[in-house]
Short mmCIF file of C-alpha atoms and ligand atoms in Angstrom, two decimals:
data_model
loop_
_atom_site.label_atom_id
_atom_site.label_comp_id
_atom_site.label_asym_id
_atom_site.label_seq_id
_atom_site.Cartn_x
_atom_site.Cartn_y
_atom_site.Cartn_z
CA MET A 28 -20.28 -37.27 20.20
CA TRP A 29 -23.35 -35.00 21.52
CA HIS A 30 -25.35 -33.36 18.85
CA ILE A 31 -27.32 -30.47 20.24
CA LEU A 32 -30.39 -29.77 18.05
CA GLY A 33 -31.13 -25.85 18.92
CA ALA A 34 -28.92 -23.21 19.98
CA GLY A 35 -31.35 -21.38 22.11
CA SER A 36 -31.32 -20.83 25.87
CA LEU A 37 -30.98 -24.21 26.90
CA GLY A 38 -28.93 -25.89 23.85
CA THR A 39 -26.35 -22.96 24.42
CA LEU A 40 -26.02 -23.55 28.16
CA TRP A 41 -25.55 -27.47 27.50
CA ALA A 42 -23.35 -27.18 24.39
CA THR A 43 -21.02 -24.55 26.15
CA ARG A 44 -20.67 -26.65 29.46
CA LEU A 45 -20.08 -29.81 27.63
CA ALA A 46 -17.33 -28.13 25.26
CA ARG A 47 -15.41 -26.76 27.99
CA ALA A 48 -15.15 -29.89 29.48
CA GLY A 49 -13.58 -31.14 26.64
CA LEU A 50 -16.25 -33.14 25.41
CA PRO A 51 -17.03 -33.61 21.68
CA VAL A 52 -20.05 -31.58 20.54
CA GLU A 53 -21.86 -30.54 17.35
CA LEU A 54 -24.73 -28.07 16.90
CA ILE A 55 -27.50 -28.73 14.76
CA LEU A 56 -29.07 -25.57 13.30
CA ARG A 57 -32.48 -25.17 11.56
CA ASP A 58 -30.82 -24.53 8.06
CA SER A 59 -27.99 -23.35 6.01
CA ALA A 60 -29.27 -19.46 6.66
CA ARG A 61 -28.86 -19.82 10.57
CA LEU A 62 -25.48 -21.77 9.90
CA HIS A 63 -24.29 -18.82 7.96
CA SER A 64 -25.50 -16.46 10.88
CA TYR A 65 -23.89 -18.87 13.21
CA GLN A 66 -20.53 -18.70 11.31
CA GLN A 67 -20.73 -14.84 11.32
CA ALA A 68 -20.83 -14.85 15.22
CA GLY A 69 -18.17 -17.38 15.44
CA GLY A 70 -19.51 -19.24 17.75
CA LEU A 71 -21.58 -19.52 21.07
CA THR A 72 -21.17 -16.93 23.94
CA LEU A 73 -22.03 -18.15 27.44
CA ILE A 74 -22.47 -15.12 30.05
CA GLU A 75 -22.08 -16.05 33.64
CA HIS A 76 -21.85 -13.74 36.61
CA GLY A 77 -21.79 -10.88 33.84
CA GLN A 78 -18.66 -12.75 32.35
CA PRO A 79 -18.75 -13.65 28.60
CA GLN A 80 -16.99 -16.67 27.64
CA HIS A 81 -16.65 -17.55 23.87
CA TYR A 82 -16.86 -21.21 22.64
CA PRO A 83 -16.51 -21.96 18.80
CA VAL A 84 -18.67 -25.14 18.94
CA PRO A 85 -18.69 -26.71 15.33
CA ALA A 86 -22.18 -26.57 13.62
CA GLN A 87 -24.14 -28.24 11.02
CA THR A 88 -27.58 -28.47 9.33
CA PRO A 89 -30.16 -31.23 9.83
CA ASP A 90 -29.11 -32.55 6.23
CA HIS A 91 -25.63 -33.50 7.17
CA ARG A 92 -25.02 -37.26 7.11
CA GLN A 93 -23.21 -37.55 10.07
CA PRO A 94 -24.92 -40.51 12.02
CA ILE A 95 -26.30 -39.28 15.53
CA GLN A 96 -25.85 -41.65 18.62
CA ARG A 97 -26.88 -39.38 21.30
CA LEU A 98 -29.41 -36.21 20.76
CA LEU A 99 -29.60 -33.70 22.84
CA LEU A 100 -33.37 -31.87 22.01
CA ALA A 101 -32.99 -28.28 23.11
CA CYS A 102 -36.14 -26.73 21.22
CA LYS A 103 -39.55 -25.71 22.43
CA ALA A 104 -42.10 -28.47 22.97
CA TYR A 105 -44.07 -27.67 19.87
CA ASP A 106 -40.81 -27.74 17.58
CA ALA A 107 -39.81 -31.16 18.93
CA ALA A 108 -41.52 -33.77 17.15
CA ASN A 109 -40.87 -32.27 13.64
CA ALA A 110 -37.29 -31.68 14.63
CA VAL A 111 -36.82 -35.36 15.47
CA SER A 112 -38.83 -36.31 12.16
CA GLN A 113 -36.04 -34.18 10.27
CA LEU A 114 -33.18 -36.40 12.05
CA ALA A 115 -34.94 -39.77 12.04
CA SER A 116 -32.57 -41.36 9.00
CA ARG A 117 -29.69 -40.36 10.98
CA LEU A 118 -30.44 -41.90 14.24
CA ALA A 119 -27.80 -44.56 14.62
CA PRO A 120 -29.34 -48.07 16.32
CA GLY A 121 -29.30 -47.53 19.68
CA ALA A 122 -29.66 -43.87 19.35
CA GLU A 123 -30.40 -41.86 22.54
CA ILE A 124 -32.53 -38.83 22.70
CA LEU A 125 -32.32 -36.43 25.69
CA LEU A 126 -35.71 -34.28 25.83
CA LEU A 127 -35.18 -31.01 27.65
CA GLN A 128 -38.67 -29.72 26.90
CA ASN A 129 -41.04 -28.17 29.69
CA GLY A 130 -44.54 -29.84 29.95
CA LEU A 131 -45.92 -33.19 28.76
CA GLY A 132 -46.85 -34.39 25.41
CA SER A 133 -44.09 -33.82 23.48
CA GLN A 134 -42.36 -36.64 24.85
CA ASP A 135 -44.68 -38.91 23.37
CA GLU A 136 -44.72 -37.25 20.04
CA VAL A 137 -41.16 -37.61 19.63
CA ALA A 138 -41.36 -41.26 20.71
CA ARG A 139 -43.51 -41.79 17.74
CA ALA A 140 -41.40 -39.78 15.57
CA ALA A 141 -38.18 -42.08 16.33
CA PRO A 142 -39.41 -45.19 17.63
CA GLN A 143 -35.97 -46.93 17.30
CA ALA A 144 -34.46 -44.53 19.63
CA ARG A 145 -34.44 -44.51 23.58
CA CYS A 146 -35.97 -41.40 24.63
CA ILE A 147 -34.83 -39.85 28.40
CA PHE A 148 -36.74 -37.25 29.79
CA ALA A 149 -35.47 -34.13 31.73
CA SER A 150 -36.92 -31.46 34.36
CA SER A 151 -34.50 -28.96 35.15
CA THR A 152 -34.88 -25.95 37.19
CA GLU A 153 -31.86 -24.15 35.50
CA GLY A 154 -32.87 -20.78 33.87
CA ALA A 155 -31.25 -19.20 30.86
CA PHE A 156 -32.07 -16.53 28.37
CA ARG A 157 -31.00 -15.44 24.87
CA GLN A 158 -29.46 -11.82 25.15
CA ALA A 159 -28.97 -11.94 21.37
CA ASP A 160 -28.45 -14.26 18.78
CA PHE A 161 -25.84 -17.28 19.94
CA GLN A 162 -25.45 -15.23 23.39
CA VAL A 163 -27.08 -16.79 26.20
CA VAL A 164 -27.08 -15.54 30.13
CA PHE A 165 -27.07 -18.31 32.51
CA ALA A 166 -29.56 -16.51 34.83
CA GLY A 167 -30.43 -19.44 37.35
CA HIS A 168 -28.48 -22.26 38.78
CA GLY A 169 -30.41 -25.26 39.61
CA HIS A 170 -30.81 -28.97 39.23
CA THR A 171 -31.83 -31.38 36.44
CA TRP A 172 -33.34 -34.56 36.89
CA LEU A 173 -33.23 -37.17 34.17
CA GLY A 174 -35.13 -40.49 33.72
CA ASP A 175 -36.63 -43.20 31.05
CA PRO A 176 -40.09 -44.65 32.50
CA GLN A 177 -39.38 -47.59 30.08
CA ASN A 178 -35.83 -48.31 31.21
CA LEU A 179 -34.73 -47.40 34.96
CA GLN A 180 -31.22 -47.95 34.11
CA PRO A 181 -29.02 -44.77 33.90
CA PRO A 182 -26.99 -44.20 30.87
CA SER A 183 -23.34 -44.42 30.94
CA TRP A 184 -22.87 -40.70 29.74
CA LEU A 185 -24.05 -39.29 33.20
CA ALA A 186 -20.35 -39.15 33.95
CA ASP A 187 -20.16 -36.59 30.94
CA LEU A 188 -22.54 -34.06 32.79
CA GLN A 189 -20.65 -34.62 36.04
CA HIS A 190 -17.70 -33.46 34.07
CA ALA A 191 -19.52 -30.71 32.63
CA GLY A 192 -20.55 -29.45 35.91
CA ILE A 193 -24.12 -29.88 35.02
CA VAL A 194 -25.84 -30.86 38.40
CA HIS A 195 -28.07 -33.53 37.96
CA ASP A 196 -29.64 -36.75 39.43
CA TRP A 197 -31.16 -40.07 37.66
CA SER A 198 -34.92 -40.05 38.55
CA LEU A 199 -36.90 -43.40 38.79
CA ASP A 200 -39.90 -41.25 38.54
CA ILE A 201 -39.44 -38.96 35.92
CA LEU A 202 -43.02 -38.62 35.20
CA SER A 203 -44.07 -37.69 38.54
CA ARG A 204 -41.56 -34.78 38.57
CA LEU A 205 -42.78 -33.82 34.90
CA TRP A 206 -46.20 -33.77 36.17
CA ARG A 207 -45.56 -32.00 39.56
CA LYS A 208 -43.66 -29.11 37.46
CA LEU A 209 -46.51 -29.01 35.03
CA ALA A 210 -49.08 -28.49 37.92
CA LEU A 211 -47.10 -25.80 39.39
CA ASN A 212 -46.99 -23.97 35.91
CA CYS A 213 -50.39 -24.52 35.39
CA ALA A 214 -51.54 -22.96 38.98
CA ILE A 215 -49.29 -19.99 38.52
CA ASN A 216 -48.26 -18.96 34.83
CA PRO A 217 -51.76 -18.75 33.21
CA LEU A 218 -52.89 -16.43 36.10
CA THR A 219 -50.04 -14.16 35.70
CA VAL A 220 -50.81 -13.74 32.05
CA LEU A 221 -54.72 -13.04 32.71
CA HIS A 222 -53.84 -10.57 35.58
CA ASP A 223 -50.74 -9.10 33.75
CA CYS A 224 -48.79 -9.44 36.96
CA ARG A 225 -45.44 -10.66 38.57
CA ASN A 226 -45.67 -13.88 40.22
CA GLY A 227 -45.92 -12.14 43.59
CA GLU A 228 -48.96 -10.41 43.00
CA LEU A 229 -50.62 -13.73 42.83
CA GLN A 230 -50.84 -13.35 46.60
CA ALA A 231 -53.95 -11.03 45.86
CA HIS A 232 -56.12 -13.86 44.55
CA PRO A 233 -55.63 -16.71 47.16
CA ALA A 234 -58.83 -18.38 46.24
CA GLN A 235 -58.25 -18.68 42.67
CA VAL A 236 -54.70 -20.37 43.22
CA ALA A 237 -56.22 -22.72 46.04
CA CYS A 238 -59.21 -23.77 43.64
CA LEU A 239 -56.47 -24.39 41.06
CA CYS A 240 -54.40 -26.41 43.38
CA SER A 241 -57.43 -28.56 44.50
CA GLU A 242 -58.43 -29.38 40.76
CA LEU A 243 -54.91 -30.08 39.72
CA SER A 244 -54.09 -32.36 42.83
CA GLU A 245 -57.45 -34.12 41.97
CA LEU A 246 -56.34 -34.54 38.56
CA LEU A 247 -52.54 -35.86 39.62
CA HIS A 248 -54.46 -38.74 41.75
CA THR A 249 -56.41 -39.59 38.93
CA CYS A 250 -53.59 -39.73 36.61
CA GLY A 251 -51.70 -42.14 38.87
CA HIS A 252 -49.36 -39.57 40.20
CA SER A 253 -50.32 -38.98 43.73
CA ALA A 254 -46.87 -38.41 44.97
CA ALA A 255 -46.81 -35.49 42.57
CA ALA A 256 -50.00 -34.16 44.50
CA GLU A 257 -48.76 -33.77 47.87
CA ASN A 258 -48.64 -30.54 49.21
CA LEU A 259 -49.06 -28.79 45.84
CA HIS A 260 -50.79 -25.84 47.41
CA ASP A 261 -48.08 -25.35 49.76
CA ASP A 262 -45.16 -25.49 47.14
CA VAL A 263 -47.33 -23.25 44.91
CA GLN A 264 -47.51 -20.59 47.47
CA ARG A 265 -43.97 -21.05 48.41
CA VAL A 266 -43.01 -20.45 44.54
CA ILE A 267 -45.00 -17.61 44.16
CA GLN A 268 -43.08 -16.07 47.12
CA ALA A 269 -39.60 -17.11 46.39
CA THR A 270 -40.19 -15.90 42.66
CA ALA A 271 -42.40 -12.83 43.81
CA ALA A 272 -40.34 -10.22 41.67
CA ASN A 273 -40.34 -12.42 38.32
CA TYR A 274 -42.39 -12.55 35.45
CA SER A 275 -43.42 -16.06 34.54
CA SER A 276 -42.09 -17.53 31.47
CA MET A 277 -45.49 -17.40 29.74
CA HIS A 278 -45.85 -13.95 30.89
CA GLN A 279 -42.85 -13.20 29.09
CA ASP A 280 -43.41 -15.00 26.10
CA VAL A 281 -46.87 -13.43 25.51
CA ARG A 282 -45.66 -9.83 26.46
CA GLN A 283 -42.98 -10.55 23.72
CA GLY A 284 -45.60 -11.80 21.20
CA ARG A 285 -43.88 -15.22 21.02
CA ARG A 286 -45.73 -18.41 20.76
CA THR A 287 -46.29 -20.57 24.42
CA GLU A 288 -46.14 -24.00 25.35
CA ILE A 289 -49.72 -23.79 26.52
CA ALA A 290 -50.82 -27.09 24.61
CA TYR A 291 -47.90 -28.93 26.56
CA LEU A 292 -49.02 -27.43 29.85
CA LEU A 293 -52.47 -26.11 30.52
CA GLY A 294 -53.75 -27.83 27.24
CA TYR A 295 -52.33 -30.96 28.21
CA ALA A 296 -53.60 -31.01 31.87
CA CYS A 297 -57.12 -30.09 30.33
CA ASP A 298 -56.96 -32.76 27.74
CA ALA A 299 -55.98 -35.47 30.34
CA ALA A 300 -58.75 -34.43 32.64
CA GLN A 301 -61.13 -34.71 29.96
CA ARG A 302 -59.64 -38.51 28.86
CA HIS A 303 -60.54 -39.49 32.55
CA GLN A 304 -64.04 -37.73 32.35
CA LEU A 305 -62.90 -35.38 35.00
CA VAL A 306 -64.76 -32.19 35.51
CA LEU A 307 -62.42 -29.42 36.65
CA PRO A 308 -64.59 -26.16 36.20
CA HIS A 309 -61.83 -24.05 37.28
CA LEU A 310 -59.17 -25.46 35.16
CA GLN A 311 -61.28 -25.39 32.25
CA ALA A 312 -62.74 -22.05 32.62
CA LEU A 313 -58.60 -20.89 32.95
CA HIS A 314 -57.90 -22.57 30.11
CA SER A 315 -60.81 -21.13 27.83
CA GLN A 316 -59.83 -17.49 29.11
CA LEU A 317 -56.11 -18.04 28.34
CA LEU A 318 -56.87 -19.10 24.81
CA ALA A 319 -59.31 -16.18 24.28
CA HIS A 320 -56.38 -13.91 25.27
CA LEU A 321 -53.86 -15.67 23.10
CA ALA A 322 -56.23 -15.25 20.11
CA ALA A 323 -56.81 -11.76 20.73
CA ARG A 324 -53.12 -11.25 20.40
CA GLY A 325 -52.98 -12.94 17.31
CA LEU A 326 -50.91 -16.20 19.16
CA PRO A 327 -51.48 -19.51 18.59
CA SER A 328 -53.51 -22.11 20.76
CA HIS A 329 -51.23 -24.75 20.51
N1 NAP B 430 -34.71 -21.22 29.00
C1 NAP B 430 -34.84 -21.91 30.37
O1 NAP B 430 -34.57 -20.97 31.17
C2 NAP B 430 -35.70 -22.90 30.34
C3 NAP B 430 -35.66 -23.46 31.64
C4 NAP B 430 -36.46 -24.97 31.76
C5 NAP B 430 -37.23 -25.52 30.85
N2 NAP B 430 -37.06 -24.71 29.65
C6 NAP B 430 -37.57 -25.56 28.29
O2 NAP B 430 -36.62 -25.88 27.58
C7 NAP B 430 -37.10 -26.03 26.10
C8 NAP B 430 -36.34 -25.04 25.32
O3 NAP B 430 -36.24 -23.76 25.71
P1 NAP B 430 -35.39 -22.69 25.28
O4 NAP B 430 -35.62 -21.38 26.36
O5 NAP B 430 -33.98 -23.18 25.40
O6 NAP B 430 -35.99 -21.97 24.00
P2 NAP B 430 -35.15 -21.06 23.00
O7 NAP B 430 -34.41 -20.27 23.56
O8 NAP B 430 -36.46 -20.72 21.88
O9 NAP B 430 -34.37 -22.26 21.78
C9 NAP B 430 -35.04 -23.10 20.97
C10 NAP B 430 -33.85 -23.46 19.97
O10 NAP B 430 -34.62 -24.38 19.19
C11 NAP B 430 -34.26 -23.77 17.68
N3 NAP B 430 -35.00 -24.89 16.94
C12 NAP B 430 -36.58 -24.90 16.76
N4 NAP B 430 -36.72 -25.90 16.01
C13 NAP B 430 -35.51 -26.37 15.20
C14 NAP B 430 -35.18 -27.15 14.15
N5 NAP B 430 -36.07 -27.78 13.58
N6 NAP B 430 -33.96 -27.26 13.86
C15 NAP B 430 -32.91 -26.78 14.62
N7 NAP B 430 -32.99 -25.98 15.65
C16 NAP B 430 -34.39 -25.54 15.84
C17 NAP B 430 -34.45 -22.68 17.72
O11 NAP B 430 -33.97 -22.15 16.60
P3 NAP B 430 -33.87 -20.64 15.77
O12 NAP B 430 -32.75 -19.89 16.93
O13 NAP B 430 -33.54 -20.87 14.62
O14 NAP B 430 -35.26 -20.19 16.36
C18 NAP B 430 -33.91 -22.10 18.95
O15 NAP B 430 -32.41 -21.82 18.72
C19 NAP B 430 -38.78 -25.38 26.40
O16 NAP B 430 -39.40 -26.45 26.18
C20 NAP B 430 -38.72 -24.63 27.60
O17 NAP B 430 -39.85 -24.62 28.09
C21 NAP B 430 -36.38 -23.53 29.10
#
């Protein structure tokens, strides 16, 4: 049984694909009010290539008593540890938690909240967004890497993902992948917020991007992830070009007055630099400017 916490963008994308492959799925929603809204909606809707498909996936609240063997955690990084704490007493011996959160830091928080569980980290290039409550658009097909830095053996349920058409690979160095994605995010997303621009418009600020890439590479080397530092600047420029017309996820969050995952992205990078007594003036200035920008809009710094 797949228990999926969070019926947002990625939770819906995973739940609907697993359910249509005939696999047993149970959603865990925030509380009885959310469960009631879900029951009114009658299930999840996934919109692919403009075509909506409806999936009446069963749902429950965290206080349900059913034991959990496999949990897909599909909430934001800042909600992850609390969400898992609520479910800790339901986790069966040998339970596994699959973590879809972007950035770094929430994985350690979850591991502390559920020390008895095996935590499997994911890094995905898939894209989805909520069009309405319980209605999600599958916006970008991509790839998901999964891995467990503590145990390199792949779990047996990867076959379920194959079955469900979730394109994935088992990674023997998932931390490096997460660090690389974090570095790409730090070099692009905060600048798009501060310049209030689409990704492609960062081509007008080449020196700023280059300085950030150089400091981020230094950080990756110091943190023992040299592979993640390789050609970082080239990759950042490639992403800026390939996604030129897009607004970054952080830009969209700020524009819509939503809390960002800054503490698990740029905030995490700056904390790591400080732990290693590394002085990265451009990265630290960017962090201060972004925090001030968020504070001016009444958005949290964590
Ligand atoms: N969306 C993407 O394309 C994408 C791509 C790659 C990575 N990611 C990462 O994936 C993670 C999830 O992102 P998302 O876009 O799917 O977020 P999202 O659409 O905001 O969905 C998060 C869901 O978690 C639910 N939730 C939070 N706390 C909960 C709790 N205690 N119990 C039950 N449900 C809870 C929320 O419930 P409510 O509906 O009640 O608020 C919401 O439905 C983030 O770290 C994001 O950066 C997303």
